[in-house]
Short mmCIF file of C-alpha atoms in Angstrom, two decimals:
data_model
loop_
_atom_site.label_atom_id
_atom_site.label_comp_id
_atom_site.label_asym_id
_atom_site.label_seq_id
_atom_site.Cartn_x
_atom_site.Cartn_y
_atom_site.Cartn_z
CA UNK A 115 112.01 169.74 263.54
CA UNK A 116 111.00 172.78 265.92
CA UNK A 117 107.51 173.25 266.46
CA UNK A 118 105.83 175.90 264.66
CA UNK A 119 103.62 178.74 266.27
CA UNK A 120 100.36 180.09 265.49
CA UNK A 121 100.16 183.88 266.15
CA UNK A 122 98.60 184.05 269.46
CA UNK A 123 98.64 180.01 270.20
CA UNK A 124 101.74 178.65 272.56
CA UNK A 125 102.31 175.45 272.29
CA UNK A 126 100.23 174.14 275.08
CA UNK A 127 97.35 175.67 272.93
CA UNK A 128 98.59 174.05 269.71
CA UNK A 129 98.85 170.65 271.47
CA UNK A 130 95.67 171.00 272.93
CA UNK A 131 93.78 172.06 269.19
CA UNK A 132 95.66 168.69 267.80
CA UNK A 133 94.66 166.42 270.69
CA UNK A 134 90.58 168.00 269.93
CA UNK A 135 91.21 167.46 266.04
CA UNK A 136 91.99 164.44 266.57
CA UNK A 137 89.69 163.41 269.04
CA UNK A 138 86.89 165.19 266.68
CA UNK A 139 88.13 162.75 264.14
CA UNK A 140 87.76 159.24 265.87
CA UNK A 141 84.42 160.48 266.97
CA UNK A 142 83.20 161.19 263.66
CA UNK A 143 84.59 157.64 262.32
CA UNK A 144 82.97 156.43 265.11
CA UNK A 145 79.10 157.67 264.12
CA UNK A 146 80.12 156.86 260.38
CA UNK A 147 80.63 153.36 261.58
CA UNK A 148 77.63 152.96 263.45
CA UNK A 149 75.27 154.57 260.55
CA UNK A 150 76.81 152.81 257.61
CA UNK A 151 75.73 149.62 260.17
CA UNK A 152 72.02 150.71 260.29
CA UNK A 153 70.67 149.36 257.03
CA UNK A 154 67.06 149.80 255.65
CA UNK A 155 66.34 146.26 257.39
CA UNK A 156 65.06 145.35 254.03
CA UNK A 157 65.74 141.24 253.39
CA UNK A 158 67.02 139.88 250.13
CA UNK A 159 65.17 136.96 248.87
CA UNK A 160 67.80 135.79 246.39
CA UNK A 161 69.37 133.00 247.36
CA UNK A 162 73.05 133.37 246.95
CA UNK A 163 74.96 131.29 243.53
CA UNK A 164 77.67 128.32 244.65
CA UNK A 165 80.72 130.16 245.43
CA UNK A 166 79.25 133.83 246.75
CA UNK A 167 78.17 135.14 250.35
CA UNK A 168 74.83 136.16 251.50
CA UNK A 169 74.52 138.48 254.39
CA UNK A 170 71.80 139.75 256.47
CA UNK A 171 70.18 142.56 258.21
CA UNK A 172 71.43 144.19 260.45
CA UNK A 173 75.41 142.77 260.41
CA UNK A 174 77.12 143.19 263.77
CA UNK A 175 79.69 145.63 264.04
CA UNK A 176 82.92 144.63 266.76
CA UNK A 177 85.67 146.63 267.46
CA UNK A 178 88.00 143.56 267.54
CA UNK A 179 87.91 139.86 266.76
CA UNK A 180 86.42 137.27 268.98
CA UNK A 181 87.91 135.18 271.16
CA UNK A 182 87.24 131.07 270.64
CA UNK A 183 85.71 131.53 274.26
CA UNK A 184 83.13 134.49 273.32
CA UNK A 185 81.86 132.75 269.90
CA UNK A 186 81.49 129.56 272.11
CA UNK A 187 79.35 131.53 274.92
CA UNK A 188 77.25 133.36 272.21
CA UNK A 189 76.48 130.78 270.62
CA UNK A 190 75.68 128.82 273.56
CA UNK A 191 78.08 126.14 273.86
CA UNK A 192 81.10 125.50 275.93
CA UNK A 193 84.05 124.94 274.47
CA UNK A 194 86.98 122.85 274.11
CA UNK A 195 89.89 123.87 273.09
CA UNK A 196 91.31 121.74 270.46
CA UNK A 197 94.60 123.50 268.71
CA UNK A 198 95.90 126.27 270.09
CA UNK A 199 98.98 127.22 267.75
CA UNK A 200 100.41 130.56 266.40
CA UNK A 201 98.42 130.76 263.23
CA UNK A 202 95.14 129.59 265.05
CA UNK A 203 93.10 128.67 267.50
CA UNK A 204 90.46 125.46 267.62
CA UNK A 205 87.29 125.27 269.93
CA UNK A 206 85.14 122.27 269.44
CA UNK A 207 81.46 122.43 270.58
CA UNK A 208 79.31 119.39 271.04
CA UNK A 209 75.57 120.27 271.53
CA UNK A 210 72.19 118.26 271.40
CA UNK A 211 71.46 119.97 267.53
CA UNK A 212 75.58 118.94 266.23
CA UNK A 213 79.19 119.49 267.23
CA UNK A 214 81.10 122.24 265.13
CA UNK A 215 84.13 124.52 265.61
CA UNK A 216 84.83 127.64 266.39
CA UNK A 217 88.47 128.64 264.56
CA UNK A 218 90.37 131.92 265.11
CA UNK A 219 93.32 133.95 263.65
CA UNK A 220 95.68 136.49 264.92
CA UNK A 221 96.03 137.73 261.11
CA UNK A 222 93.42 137.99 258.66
CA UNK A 223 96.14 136.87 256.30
CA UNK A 224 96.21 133.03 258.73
CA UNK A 225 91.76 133.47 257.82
CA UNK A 226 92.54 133.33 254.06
CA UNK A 227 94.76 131.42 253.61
CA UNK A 228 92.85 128.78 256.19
CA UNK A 229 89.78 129.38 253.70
CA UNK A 230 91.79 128.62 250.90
CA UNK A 231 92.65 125.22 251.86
CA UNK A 232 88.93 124.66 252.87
CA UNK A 233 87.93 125.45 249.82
CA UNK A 234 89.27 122.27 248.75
CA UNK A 235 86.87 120.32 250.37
CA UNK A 236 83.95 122.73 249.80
CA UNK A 237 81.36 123.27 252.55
CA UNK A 238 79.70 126.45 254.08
CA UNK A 239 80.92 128.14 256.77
CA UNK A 240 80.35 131.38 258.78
CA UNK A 241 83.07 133.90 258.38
CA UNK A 242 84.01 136.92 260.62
CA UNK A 243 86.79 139.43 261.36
CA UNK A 244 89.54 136.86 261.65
CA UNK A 245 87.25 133.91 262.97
CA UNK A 246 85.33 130.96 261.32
CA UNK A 247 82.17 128.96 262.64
CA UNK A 248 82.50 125.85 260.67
CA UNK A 249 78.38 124.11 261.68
CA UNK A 250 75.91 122.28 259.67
CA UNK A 251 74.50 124.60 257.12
CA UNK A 252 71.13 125.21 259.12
CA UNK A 253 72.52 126.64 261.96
CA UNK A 254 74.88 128.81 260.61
CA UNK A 255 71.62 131.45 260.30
CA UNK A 256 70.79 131.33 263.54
CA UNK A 257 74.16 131.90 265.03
CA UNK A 258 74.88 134.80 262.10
CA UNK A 259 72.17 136.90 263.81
CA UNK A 260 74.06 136.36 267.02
CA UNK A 261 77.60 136.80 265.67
CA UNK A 262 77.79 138.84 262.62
CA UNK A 263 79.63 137.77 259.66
CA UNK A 264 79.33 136.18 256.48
CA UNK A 265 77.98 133.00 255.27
CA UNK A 266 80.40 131.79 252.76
CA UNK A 267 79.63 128.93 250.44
CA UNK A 268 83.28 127.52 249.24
CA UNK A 269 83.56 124.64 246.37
CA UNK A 270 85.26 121.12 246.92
CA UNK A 271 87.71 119.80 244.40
CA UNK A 272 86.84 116.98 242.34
CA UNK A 273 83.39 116.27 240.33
CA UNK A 274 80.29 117.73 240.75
CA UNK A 275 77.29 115.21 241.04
CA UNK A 276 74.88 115.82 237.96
CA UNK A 277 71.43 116.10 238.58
CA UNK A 278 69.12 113.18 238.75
#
């Protein structure tokens, strides 16, 4: 298809107005990005129902997903890798406070469906952008305001124990 021209723009000029709309573009999804991230800081005190997520103020925002190796080092532990297959990657972490693992995906599709069969055996976990911290439940706060991401609060299959 020939290239169409603007009375009194050659093409070097139309290129050149495409390449700044453009540009113009990622920059304002850029700033949208960072201001939808700035929240009123305000906490709620709710504590989330069995089965939801509970987030807080301020989330992170990352351009990409983490690698094992940067979770580990943020959340001050060094890691060994356990699995490393095509669907995922293991770390394991073994600190003073507990051991947990650090899990990533090249899909978010691998995430879900790895959350899925978790869900199975219930727990509470920390979910990002393609990456799960799987830690006791009490330190899955502290290492949300380093990381980001979502604490998620999946049921187990079987009974439920009735109260006492």
């Amino acid at each position: 298809m020939p290239q169409r021209q603007l009375p009194g723009h050659t093409g070097r000029n139309l290129s050149a107005a495409r390449l700044l709309r453009g540009a113009a573009l990622v920059g304002s999804l850029m700033i949208l990005t960072l201001a939808s991230a700035c929240g009123d800081g305000g906490e709620d005190d709710a504590a989330p129902k069995r089965g939801q997520s509970r987030t807080s103020a301020p989330e992170i925002v990352a351009v990409a997903p983490a690698r094992v190796e940067v979770i580990a080092n943020l959340t001050g532990c060094k890691v060994k890798i356990r699995t490393e297959a095509e669907e995922l990657r293991v770390g394991v972490c073994q600190t003073r406070e507990a051991d947990y693992a650090i899990t990533t995906f090249p899909e978010e599709r691998y995430k879900e469906t790895w959350l899925e069969t978790a869900g199975m055996y219930g727990g509470t976990y920390l979910v990002g952008s393609r990456w799960v911290v799987s830690a006791p439940e009490e330190m899955l706060e502290p290492f949300q305001a380093k990381l980001g991401g979502t604490i998620r609060q999946l049921r187990g299959m079987g009974p439920t124990p009735s109260p006492s």
